[in-house]
Amino acid sequence: MLKKIPLRIMWRDKSHFLGIIFLVLFASFGYALFSILITNIDTNYQNFVEKYNQENFHFTTFFPIDIEALEKKYNVLIEEKFTWDFQYGDKVIRFFNVTEKVNKPLILEGSLPKIGEIAVDPNFAKTNKLKIGDVININGMDFHISGYVALPDYIYITKNETDLLPDPLHFGIGIMNFEDMKKFLSSVAYRYYMVRGSISDLDSFKTELNSKYTLLSFVEKDENFRIIVTEMKMKSARPMSFVIAGTILIISSILLFIVLRRLINSMHAEIGTLYALGYSSKEIVSVYILFPIYIWLMGAIPGSALGYALSGPFTDFYVSFISVPVVEKFIPVKDLFIALFVPALFMIPSGYIAIRDLLKKRVVEIIRGESEKSFKTRFRMKFLDRFSFKRRIMLKQGLLHPSRELVLIVGVAFATLIILYGVVAKSALSYLVEDTFKNIFKYNYMYIFNYYEKENKYLNAEPFNMLSFYLKGTKSKVVIYGILKDSQMIILKDNKGNKINLEGLVISQSLADKFNLKVGDVLNLVNNINGKEYSLKIIGIADLYVGNSGYMNLEEFNKTFDLEEGSFIGLYSLDKLDVPKENLVTYMSKEDAIKVFRDSAQSIDQMLQVMYLISFFLAFTIIYVLASLVITENRKPLAIFKILGFRDGELSSMFLGFNNFSFMIGFLLGIPLYNMLIGYLIKEVLRDVDFSFKMQAQFKDVIFSFVYLFAAFLLSRYLGRRKIKSISPAVILKEQSE
């Protein structure tokens, strides 16, 4: 008989309990989904990079090196890699030769290419509907696709190192035999080498390379954008899933505590009667502890199962951004165990605490409801007498139950943080395209030569110089550019929109944010190639959020870094230039970068929609559960007020009106919480990465977020008002007389 009490009550007051069950379900689902996803990707990634000899660093030189001598001297593996870009319609396939020692290719499906065959990355193949066995005509020669390939140094497949997003629709990678590749390599502009192994004195190694072979660039693994972005995504995803799931679990537990506490206090007569009939406190506890157990089981089991069921498709979606080969599927038993059983650690103690205090009292006190009476007597709140009757009722509902309002505030603040992150991320990407690439970077093409030039042979092209540095005492890379003093290709402005006079060093806002730099500070830099140190005073900060970068006028740049007067390493141009490929290290089209963001817009919108749904669901569920609780525990007063002539709208304002204040406090609290999160991401997570975003919430972002969450608030209030309308005074009075 007693065992049926919890299910009967949960069915009667399902609006309370369903909300909590869904919160637990969502928490278990989120943790299980992300844990399985990250475990599979991370484990496969670690196996991949170890088994297929991912590089420790790579470098480029102007002249070919003596590989055998350097391998023997430094006890490392060194292999040269050749590359060639094939224009496949409006797409580019970057082909590499098949390597044998470093960054060895993994064939995911099919076989290694033989003479007359190629293998391509699966994302490019899938997006462009290419299958194994298809034929691609390359400069008049037919090549069969032998398989799908993954490369350890091209995990995040971007055309240029400055690209922030992959674009599998227009850019992919592939491999072919060197014998085939030689047919398309008319000349080699520079020599590219990959190294597997560690060298204790990298500076000496660089010095030797530079003195003998002219070192052009040197990139360690933890600076390689195509590698570290993948690792950053994996490192951040698990903590993020833990924070989201943990926060929802804590909110669910507090909600359960409040619901059970009020439920038990409203049932003091029934519990006292059970005592009087001879039931022990242990038997009564065993009955009421079933509430959290049922909630845990109804939420955690389907949540964990759903997370496991959807982990496969979600993993496929996730790896469409990062080319991590998921060769073997793992079932992380520990993570599934956590997703299933951790909610119980929150649910059961909160339920026990809710009934513990009541069961310590004497039977007579419980039957009479002395605790509830004394609670209302102790908090008369005479200072509220100055307000109108309706306002006094509304204020008392909030002030007498601060724990309820605190849960609402925390829940709305957390929902605000989530939706602001999604809204501002979309605005940041839009700002990057519309402002940075159109209003600051005016050029259409950028060309980088393999050696310094002194004569500009091309009209409508501006020369520039660039050098790579480390910020002294860190691993953070800083690129300094030397541009024309009156450049028409790079327009640097401060945050007020005023053009900056290029006399000295001007740094990007993203670099300033990461290291708390301001005008007048001195930037201490170490040259990435020769190890020379420089100290440069900052004279301005540009409203630029792409890159850890700085800018100087070209004349001052060459003088500061001991370069020949008038020398330059690259050109900015409005028009495409006919530069011989053998003279170039690389060239970039700005339109390609813009196209990446446009092509990725759909996938980004899908992720943002998930964040919107999470925030809406969280805010709505918390507000509705608390509103339902208030209405249920005030059914008698509501019925009496209806008899006295109060309308449903008035009663909603009187009993639920304090939620307006709590909602606003929660929303306003969410804004500084968001700013704290962004500050952490910029200064810690993105500290050593050569890019950033303008993630400050603008007024329009805040307004959109408020309107969106306020819609959830209004929906919950509407359902609460309907619940008030459903209360029948006759039924309530009949219950009281019985």
C-alpha positions as a printed Julia matrix, in Angstrom:
738×3 Matrix{Float64}:
   0.0    0.0     0.0
   2.68   2.48    1.06
   4.81   1.71   -1.99
   2.08   3.11   -4.24
   2.16   6.57   -2.63
   5.12   8.01   -4.61
   3.81   7.01   -8.06
   0.3    8.25   -7.21
   1.61  11.62   -6.08
   4.0   11.9    -9.02
   1.1   11.25  -11.4
  -1.09  13.75   -9.56
   1.58  16.47   -9.58
   3.24  15.43  -12.82
   4.03  19.01  -13.83
   6.54  19.21  -10.93
   8.17  15.88  -11.44
   8.2   15.67  -15.25
  10.27  18.84  -15.41
  12.86  17.42  -13.0
  12.88  14.06  -14.82
  13.55  15.83  -18.12
  16.38  17.82  -16.57
  18.01  14.62  -15.28
  17.43  12.95  -18.65
  19.06  15.85  -20.45
  22.03  15.91  -18.07
  22.66  12.15  -18.48
  22.1   12.37  -22.22
  24.58  15.26  -22.64
  27.3   13.67  -20.54
  26.93  10.24  -22.15
  26.86  11.67  -25.67
  29.92  13.9   -25.32
  31.89  11.39  -23.27
  31.43   8.62  -25.83
  32.17  11.04  -28.67
  35.34  12.47  -27.13
  36.6    9.09  -25.92
  36.26   7.61  -29.41
  37.84  10.58  -31.16
  40.62  11.06  -28.61
  41.57   7.37  -28.42
  41.56   6.99  -32.2
  43.53  10.22  -32.56
  46.24   9.12  -30.1
  46.54   5.73  -31.8
  46.68   7.41  -35.2
  49.42   9.95  -34.42
  51.61   7.39  -32.65
  51.27   4.56  -35.15
  51.66   6.78  -38.19
  54.48   8.96  -36.82
  52.98  12.42  -36.54
  55.68  15.07  -36.88
  57.21  16.91  -33.93
  57.95  19.85  -36.19
  58.45  20.8   -39.81
  60.56  23.41  -41.56
  61.22  24.82  -45.0
  64.55  25.78  -46.53
  65.62  27.46  -49.74
  68.18  24.75  -50.52
  67.92  20.93  -50.11
  69.41  19.59  -46.86
  71.6   16.56  -46.12
  68.96  14.35  -44.53
  71.22  11.44  -43.57
  73.79  13.67  -41.85
  71.18  15.56  -39.83
  69.32  12.35  -38.87
  72.54  10.82  -37.6
  73.68  13.95  -35.77
  70.37  14.68  -33.99
  68.98  11.13  -33.76
  65.65  11.95  -35.44
  63.66  10.87  -38.49
  63.57  13.44  -41.3
  61.62  13.12  -44.52
  61.04  15.52  -47.37
  57.5   16.09  -48.51
  56.44  17.37  -51.92
  53.14  19.05  -52.61
  51.17  20.16  -55.63
  47.8   21.95  -55.9
  45.48  20.69  -58.62
  42.67  22.99  -59.77
  39.68  20.64  -59.99
  37.0   22.92  -61.46
  36.32  25.53  -58.79
  37.93  23.25  -56.2
  41.51  22.57  -55.16
  42.98  19.18  -54.27
  46.37  19.45  -52.57
  48.35  16.34  -53.43
  51.31  15.02  -51.42
  53.7   12.24  -52.21
  53.34   8.99  -50.24
  55.68   9.3   -47.24
  57.29   6.35  -45.47
  58.91   7.64  -42.26
  57.03  10.71  -40.97
  53.32  11.6   -41.25
  52.6    8.28  -42.89
  49.18   8.09  -44.6
  46.41   5.95  -43.13
  44.09   4.38  -45.69
  40.63   4.39  -44.13
  39.0    2.5   -46.98
  40.4    1.05  -50.18
  44.16   0.79  -50.76
  47.31   2.86  -51.1
  47.55   4.41  -54.56
  49.73   2.71  -57.13
  51.03   4.3   -60.32
  48.06   6.02  -61.99
  46.02   6.12  -58.77
  45.27   8.66  -56.05
  43.65   8.63  -52.61
  41.64  11.59  -51.24
  40.35  12.64  -47.83
  36.86  11.28  -47.04
  35.21  14.64  -46.2
  36.14  16.1   -49.58
  35.06  12.89  -51.33
  31.71  12.76  -49.52
  30.93  16.45  -50.06
  31.81  16.26  -53.77
  30.23  12.81  -54.3
  33.47  11.05  -55.24
  33.68   7.29  -54.72
  36.44   4.71  -54.75
  36.95   3.63  -58.35
  35.94   6.99  -59.84
  38.26   8.55  -62.4
  39.66  12.09  -62.16
  41.37  13.64  -65.16
  44.47  15.51  -63.99
  46.05  17.64  -66.7
  45.05  15.18  -69.42
  45.89  12.01  -67.45
  43.26   9.71  -65.88
  43.74   8.73  -62.25
  41.57   6.21  -60.38
  40.6    6.88  -56.77
  42.06   3.92  -54.88
  40.87   4.85  -51.39
  40.22   7.41  -48.68
  43.22   8.75  -46.77
  43.99  10.57  -43.49
  47.27  12.36  -42.78
  48.62  12.98  -39.25
  49.74  16.54  -40.07
  46.49  17.53  -41.8
  43.93  16.68  -39.12
  42.19  20.05  -39.52
  42.08  20.37  -43.3
  42.39  24.03  -44.25
  43.86  25.42  -47.45
  45.87  28.13  -45.67
  47.19  28.25  -42.12
  45.26  31.49  -41.66
  41.91  29.84  -42.51
  39.78  29.32  -39.41
  37.35  26.74  -40.84
  37.74  23.77  -43.22
  35.91  23.92  -46.55
  35.5   20.34  -47.86
  33.3   21.61  -50.69
  36.17  23.54  -52.27
  39.36  22.16  -50.72
  40.63  18.67  -50.0
  43.87  16.73  -49.75
  45.12  13.61  -51.45
  48.21  11.48  -52.03
  49.85  10.08  -55.14
  53.06   8.26  -55.93
  56.11  10.48  -56.33
  56.69   9.08  -59.82
  53.3   10.46  -60.83
  53.82  13.73  -58.96
  57.11  14.43  -60.75
  55.14  14.79  -63.98
  53.41  17.87  -62.53
  56.31  19.45  -60.62
  58.06  21.71  -63.11
  60.11  23.32  -60.33
  60.26  23.47  -56.53
  60.07  26.91  -54.88
  61.3   25.65  -51.5
  62.09  22.4   -49.69
  59.67  21.11  -47.04
  60.88  18.68  -44.35
  59.07  16.84  -41.56
  60.82  15.68  -38.38
  59.82  12.95  -35.95
  61.73  13.0   -32.66
  62.89  15.52  -30.09
  65.95  17.77  -30.23
  67.18  19.2   -26.96
  68.76  22.33  -28.46
  66.41  23.56  -31.17
  68.18  26.91  -31.42
  71.42  25.23  -32.5
  69.5   23.11  -34.99
  67.85  26.21  -36.46
  71.16  28.03  -36.61
  72.75  25.18  -38.54
  69.85  25.0   -40.98
  69.85  28.74  -41.52
  73.61  28.99  -42.06
  73.83  26.06  -44.49
  70.46  25.93  -46.25
  68.68  29.29  -45.57
  65.85  28.49  -43.19
  62.56  30.01  -44.36
  60.14  28.77  -41.7
  60.12  26.51  -38.64
  56.86  25.25  -37.08
  56.67  23.04  -33.99
  53.74  20.7   -33.47
  52.13  22.84  -30.77
  52.19  25.79  -33.2
  50.75  23.85  -36.12
  47.22  25.17  -36.56
  46.13  22.06  -38.46
  47.06  19.92  -35.45
  46.43  22.01  -32.33
  42.89  23.04  -33.3
  41.88  19.38  -33.19
  43.53  18.86  -29.81
  41.96  22.05  -28.44
  38.5   20.97  -29.55
  38.91  17.59  -27.84
  40.35  19.06  -24.65
  37.58  21.64  -24.31
  34.62  19.41  -25.25
  34.84  17.05  -22.24
  35.06  19.81  -19.57
  32.26  21.67  -21.33
  30.0   18.6   -21.28
  30.9   18.06  -17.62
  30.07  21.67  -16.71
  26.75  21.68  -18.58
  25.65  18.27  -17.29
  26.89  19.01  -13.76
  25.14  22.36  -13.58
  21.86  20.88  -14.81
  22.17  18.03  -12.29
  22.76  20.45   -9.43
  19.79  22.59  -10.47
  17.65  19.44  -10.8
  18.67  18.27   -7.33
  17.84  21.6    -5.73
  14.51  21.64   -7.53
  13.79  18.12   -6.27
  14.75  19.17   -2.76
  12.36  22.13   -2.89
   9.53  20.1    -4.4
   9.87  17.26   -1.87
  10.27  19.67    1.03
   7.06  21.5     0.14
   5.28  18.22   -0.69
   6.18  16.67    2.65
   5.22  19.82    4.55
   1.86  19.8     2.79
   1.37  16.14    3.78
   2.19  16.51    7.47
  -1.24  15.18    8.47
  -0.87  12.07    6.31
   2.67  11.38    7.56
   1.59  11.96   11.18
  -1.27   9.52   10.67
   1.17   6.88    9.39
   3.22   7.43   12.53
   0.12   7.07   14.68
  -0.82   3.85   12.89
   2.49   2.33   14.01
   4.74   2.79   10.98
   8.33   3.52   11.93
  10.32   6.47   10.66
  12.52   4.01    8.75
   9.48   2.63    6.89
   8.23   6.12    6.08
  11.69   7.2     4.87
  11.89   4.09    2.69
   8.64   5.16    1.03
   9.49   8.82    0.45
  13.04   8.05   -0.67
  11.4    6.35   -3.65
  10.64   9.81   -5.08
  14.3   10.6    -5.95
  14.95   6.97   -6.92
  12.07   6.98   -9.43
  13.15  10.38  -10.78
  16.73   9.16  -11.15
  15.73   5.95  -12.94
  13.15   7.63  -15.19
  15.68  10.29  -16.2
  19.12   8.69  -16.16
  18.32   5.37  -17.87
  16.63   6.78  -21.02
  19.09   9.7   -21.04
  22.15   7.45  -21.01
  20.58   5.09  -23.56
  19.69   7.98  -25.86
  23.2    9.43  -25.53
  24.7    6.08  -26.46
  22.31   5.59  -29.4
  23.04   9.02  -30.9
  26.79   8.99  -30.23
  27.51   7.35  -33.6
  25.75   9.9   -35.86
  26.99  12.75  -33.67
  30.58  11.48  -33.94
  30.23  11.39  -37.74
  28.97  14.99  -37.68
  31.81  16.1   -35.4
  34.58  14.51  -37.48
  33.25  16.3   -40.57
  35.09  19.32  -39.12
  38.23  17.45  -38.05
  39.65  14.63  -40.13
  40.28  12.24  -37.22
  40.02   8.66  -38.52
  37.59   6.74  -36.31
  38.97   3.31  -37.15
  37.75   1.51  -34.03
  34.61   2.22  -32.0
  35.03   2.18  -28.22
  32.35   1.86  -25.57
  33.57   3.88  -22.55
  32.0    1.83  -19.76
  33.28   4.23  -17.09
  31.67   7.26  -18.75
  28.37   5.43  -19.25
  28.51   4.39  -15.6
  29.03   8.03  -14.6
  26.16   9.21  -16.83
  23.87   6.58  -15.33
  24.77   6.66  -11.64
  26.07  10.17  -10.86
  22.53  11.63  -10.95
  21.68   9.28   -8.09
  24.43  10.91   -6.0
  22.55  14.2    -6.37
  18.95  12.99   -6.37
  18.87  10.58   -3.39
  20.68  12.8    -0.83
  18.5   15.79   -1.78
  15.39  13.66   -1.24
  16.64  12.35    2.09
  17.52  15.82    3.36
  14.03  17.01    2.41
  12.32  14.53    4.77
  14.95  14.24    7.51
  14.01  17.34    9.53
  10.3   16.57    9.56
  10.81  13.02   10.85
  12.78  14.33   13.85
   9.65  15.98   15.28
   7.03  14.48   17.58
   3.94  12.84   16.09
   1.6   15.55   17.45
   3.73  18.32   15.88
   3.7   16.58   12.54
  -0.08  15.96   12.56
  -0.81  19.6    13.5
   1.7   20.95   11.0
   3.49  22.99   13.67
   6.6   23.48   11.53
   4.61  25.08    8.71
   2.63  27.25   11.11
   5.74  28.41   12.98
   7.44  29.18    9.67
   4.63  31.51    8.65
   4.42  33.01   12.14
   8.15  33.8    12.37
   8.16  35.71    9.1
   5.3   38.18    9.39
   7.31  40.83    7.48
   5.54  43.9     8.93
   7.68  46.18    6.73
   5.54  45.07    3.79
   2.42  46.66    5.3
   3.15  49.89    3.41
   2.4   48.13    0.1
  -0.97  47.29   -1.41
  -2.57  43.94   -0.6
  -1.77  42.42   -3.98
   1.84  43.6    -3.85
   2.26  42.22   -0.27
   1.11  38.77   -1.38
   3.49  38.85   -4.34
   6.51  39.95   -2.28
   5.84  37.41    0.46
   5.76  34.57   -2.07
   9.31  35.4    -3.03
  10.79  36.49    0.3
   9.39  33.52    2.24
  10.97  31.05   -0.19
  14.38  32.42   -1.22
  15.7   28.98   -2.22
  13.11  28.77   -5.0
  14.03  32.17   -6.33
  17.73  31.35   -6.1
  17.23  28.26   -8.27
  15.37  30.35  -10.83
  18.1   33.02  -10.8
  20.91  30.47  -11.26
  19.02  28.6   -13.98
  18.23  31.74  -15.97
  21.82  33.0   -15.54
  23.18  29.71  -16.89
  20.7   29.75  -19.79
  21.71  33.36  -20.52
  25.38  32.36  -20.64
  24.64  29.54  -23.12
  22.49  31.58  -25.49
  24.8   34.62  -25.36
  27.72  32.4   -26.32
  25.81  31.1   -29.34
  24.46  34.5   -30.44
  27.79  36.3   -30.05
  29.7   33.48  -31.81
  27.47  33.95  -34.85
  27.92  37.73  -34.67
  31.7   37.28  -34.33
  31.85  35.18  -37.5
  29.69  37.7   -39.32
  31.93  40.53  -38.07
  34.99  38.63  -39.28
  33.6   38.44  -42.81
  31.76  41.74  -43.09
  34.19  43.99  -41.21
  37.66  42.44  -41.05
  37.85  40.94  -44.53
  36.03  43.81  -46.24
  36.83  46.98  -44.29
  40.31  46.25  -42.89
  41.86  43.8   -45.36
  41.16  45.57  -48.66
  43.36  43.31  -50.79
  41.96  40.39  -52.78
  45.16  38.35  -53.12
  48.26  37.88  -50.97
  51.5   36.44  -52.41
  54.5   35.34  -50.33
  57.81  34.84  -52.12
  60.42  32.26  -51.22
  63.09  34.95  -50.92
  63.29  38.71  -50.37
  62.58  40.9   -53.39
  63.67  44.49  -53.97
  61.8   45.45  -57.12
  58.02  45.5   -57.41
  57.25  44.49  -61.0
  53.47  44.49  -60.6
  51.11  47.44  -60.87
  48.37  47.91  -58.26
  50.27  45.66  -55.84
  51.68  46.74  -52.49
  54.85  45.18  -51.04
  54.94  43.96  -47.45
  57.29  42.16  -45.11
  56.61  39.73  -42.31
  58.53  37.9   -39.59
  57.45  35.33  -37.03
  58.33  35.68  -33.34
  57.64  34.17  -29.96
  56.41  36.37  -27.16
  59.31  36.1   -24.73
  58.65  33.68  -21.87
  55.72  32.0   -23.67
  55.04  29.69  -26.6
  52.72  32.24  -28.16
  53.46  33.08  -31.76
  53.34  36.73  -32.89
  53.6   37.76  -36.55
  54.81  41.3   -37.26
  54.02  42.8   -40.66
  55.75  45.67  -42.39
  53.33  47.52  -44.69
  53.38  50.8   -46.58
  52.91  53.79  -44.34
  49.94  54.98  -46.43
  48.78  51.46  -47.34
  45.49  51.16  -49.21
  45.39  47.38  -48.69
  45.48  47.26  -44.86
  43.37  49.96  -43.18
  44.09  49.99  -39.45
  41.64  51.82  -37.19
  41.22  52.11  -33.43
  38.06  51.06  -31.59
  36.55  54.51  -32.24
  36.93  54.14  -36.0
  39.84  56.57  -36.34
  42.66  55.65  -38.72
  45.92  54.87  -36.93
  49.1   56.69  -37.92
  51.67  53.94  -38.52
  54.64  55.34  -36.61
  55.91  52.5   -34.46
  54.26  49.18  -33.54
  50.49  48.75  -33.76
  49.11  45.46  -32.42
  45.8   43.69  -32.97
  43.07  43.85  -30.33
  43.12  40.04  -30.05
  46.81  40.1   -29.03
  46.13  42.91  -26.57
  43.23  41.0   -24.98
  45.19  37.78  -24.52
  48.08  39.42  -22.67
  46.44  42.53  -21.15
  48.57  44.82  -23.31
  47.91  48.53  -23.68
  49.39  51.51  -25.47
  52.8   52.34  -24.04
  53.66  48.76  -23.03
  56.8   47.11  -24.39
  56.47  43.89  -26.39
  59.43  41.54  -25.89
  59.86  39.25  -28.89
  62.21  36.4   -29.89
  62.78  35.71  -33.59
  61.51  32.26  -34.53
  64.42  31.62  -36.92
  67.61  33.1   -35.46
  66.63  33.6   -31.8
  67.38  37.36  -31.73
  65.47  39.36  -29.14
  63.64  42.64  -29.74
  61.77  45.06  -27.5
  59.13  47.15  -29.27
  56.95  49.85  -27.73
  53.23  49.67  -28.56
  51.94  52.95  -30.0
  48.46  51.79  -30.95
  45.92  48.97  -30.81
  43.92  48.23  -33.98
  40.31  47.06  -33.87
  41.39  43.76  -35.4
  40.54  40.34  -34.01
  42.3   38.04  -36.47
  45.75  36.9   -35.45
  48.32  37.59  -32.76
  49.75  40.24  -35.02
  51.47  43.6   -35.13
  52.05  46.18  -37.86
  54.83  48.65  -38.62
  55.53  50.8   -41.65
  57.77  48.93  -44.1
  60.72  51.32  -43.85
  60.83  51.14  -40.06
  60.27  47.36  -40.16
  63.33  46.75  -42.36
  65.47  49.06  -40.26
  64.36  47.47  -36.96
  64.98  43.89  -38.07
  68.21  44.51  -40.04
  66.78  43.85  -43.48
  67.9   45.56  -46.68
  66.29  48.89  -47.39
  63.32  48.47  -49.71
  63.24  44.65  -49.46
  59.93  42.81  -49.15
  58.75  39.19  -48.94
  55.22  39.5   -50.32
  52.63  41.48  -52.24
  49.06  42.52  -51.55
  47.03  42.94  -54.71
  43.52  43.74  -55.87
  44.03  41.71  -59.04
  45.37  38.2   -59.56
  49.07  38.4   -60.46
  50.97  36.25  -62.9
  53.77  35.3   -60.46
  55.85  32.22  -61.41
  55.05  29.38  -59.0
  58.73  28.6   -58.51
  59.11  32.02  -56.86
  56.27  31.54  -54.35
  55.98  29.89  -50.97
  52.22  30.39  -51.05
  49.46  32.69  -52.19
  45.99  33.28  -50.75
  42.74  34.55  -52.19
  40.61  36.51  -49.74
  37.48  35.28  -51.47
  38.46  31.71  -50.55
  38.46  32.64  -46.86
  35.07  34.36  -47.15
  33.7   31.37  -49.09
  34.7   29.04  -46.24
  32.49  30.92  -43.8
  29.59  31.03  -46.23
  29.84  27.31  -46.95
  30.08  26.52  -43.23
  27.12  28.71  -42.31
  24.64  25.81  -42.32
  26.72  23.62  -40.0
  27.37  26.57  -37.69
  23.66  27.41  -37.61
  22.88  23.79  -36.63
  25.24  24.02  -33.66
  23.8   27.39  -32.63
  20.24  26.03  -32.83
  21.24  23.3   -30.37
  22.51  25.98  -27.97
  19.29  27.96  -28.39
  17.2   24.87  -27.62
  19.28  24.05  -24.53
  18.89  27.56  -23.1
  15.15  27.72  -23.9
  14.51  24.26  -22.43
  16.49  25.02  -19.28
  14.82  28.37  -18.6
  11.31  27.13  -19.4
  11.57  23.93  -17.34
  12.9   25.64  -14.22
  10.36  28.47  -14.31
   7.44  26.14  -15.01
   8.35  23.63  -12.3
   8.68  26.38   -9.69
   5.45  28.06  -10.83
   3.59  24.75  -10.66
   4.95  24.2    -7.16
   3.7   27.62   -6.0
   0.26  26.99   -7.48
  -0.04  23.48   -6.01
   0.9   24.51   -2.48
  -1.47  27.51   -2.65
  -4.49  25.75   -4.08
  -6.68  26.61   -1.06
  -5.76  30.34   -0.95
  -6.23  30.56   -4.73
  -9.69  29.0    -4.45
 -10.66  31.42   -1.67
  -9.4   34.41   -3.68
 -11.49  33.21   -6.63
 -14.58  33.16   -4.39
 -13.72  36.72   -3.31
 -13.78  37.79   -6.98
 -10.14  37.95   -7.98
  -9.52  37.2   -11.65
  -6.99  34.62  -12.93
  -4.64  37.31  -14.25
  -4.59  39.05  -10.86
  -3.91  35.79   -9.06
  -1.08  34.99  -11.47
   0.54  38.36  -10.72
   0.05  37.95   -6.96
   1.43  34.43   -6.62
   3.91  34.28   -9.51
   4.83  37.93   -9.89
   8.04  37.71   -7.86
   9.43  35.48  -10.61
   9.65  38.63  -12.75
  12.33  40.03  -10.45
  14.17  36.7   -10.23
  14.14  36.33  -14.01
  15.62  39.8   -14.51
  18.26  39.24  -11.82
  19.2   35.91  -13.41
  19.45  37.43  -16.87
  21.55  40.38  -15.68
  23.78  38.0   -13.72
  24.29  35.87  -16.84
  25.93  38.77  -18.71
  28.98  39.14  -16.38
  29.19  35.34  -16.17
  29.44  35.28  -19.97
  32.14  37.97  -19.9
  34.09  35.9   -17.35
  33.84  32.83  -19.6
  35.03  34.76  -22.66
  37.9   36.27  -20.67
  38.99  32.78  -19.65
  38.74  31.43  -23.21
  40.75  34.3   -24.69
  43.46  34.43  -22.03
  43.84  30.7   -21.36
  42.35  28.46  -24.06
  43.27  30.66  -27.06
  46.4   32.13  -25.48
  48.9   30.23  -27.63
  46.83  30.17  -30.81
  47.28  32.67  -33.62
  43.65  33.77  -33.84
  40.82  35.16  -31.77
  37.28  36.48  -32.17
  35.46  39.64  -31.22
  33.34  37.91  -28.6
  32.17  40.95  -26.63
  28.38  40.92  -26.38
  26.87  43.84  -28.26
  23.61  45.54  -27.26
  21.68  43.79  -30.05
  23.02  40.39  -28.89
  21.85  41.06  -25.34
  18.43  42.21  -26.56
  18.0   39.13  -28.78
  18.99  36.82  -25.9
  16.59  38.6   -23.54
  13.66  38.38  -25.98
  14.38  34.7   -26.63
  14.52  33.76  -22.95
  11.62  36.04  -22.11
   9.54  34.03  -24.6
  10.34  30.92  -22.53
   9.36  32.87  -19.4
   6.05  34.02  -20.91
   5.22  30.49  -22.09
   5.79  29.11  -18.6
   3.67  31.91  -17.11
   0.9   31.2   -19.62
   0.84  27.53  -18.62
   0.89  28.58  -14.96
  -2.1   30.86  -15.52
  -3.95  27.98  -17.19
  -3.18  25.88  -14.13
  -4.64  28.58  -11.9
  -7.72  28.72  -14.12
  -8.21  24.96  -13.71
  -8.53  25.27   -9.91
 -12.16  24.81   -8.87
 -13.16  26.49   -5.56
 -15.93  23.92   -5.06
 -13.53  21.0    -5.38
 -10.95  22.55   -3.05
 -13.54  23.36   -0.36
 -14.91  19.83   -0.63
 -11.38  18.43   -0.13
 -10.93  20.6     2.96
 -14.27  19.54    4.49
 -13.35  15.9     4.0
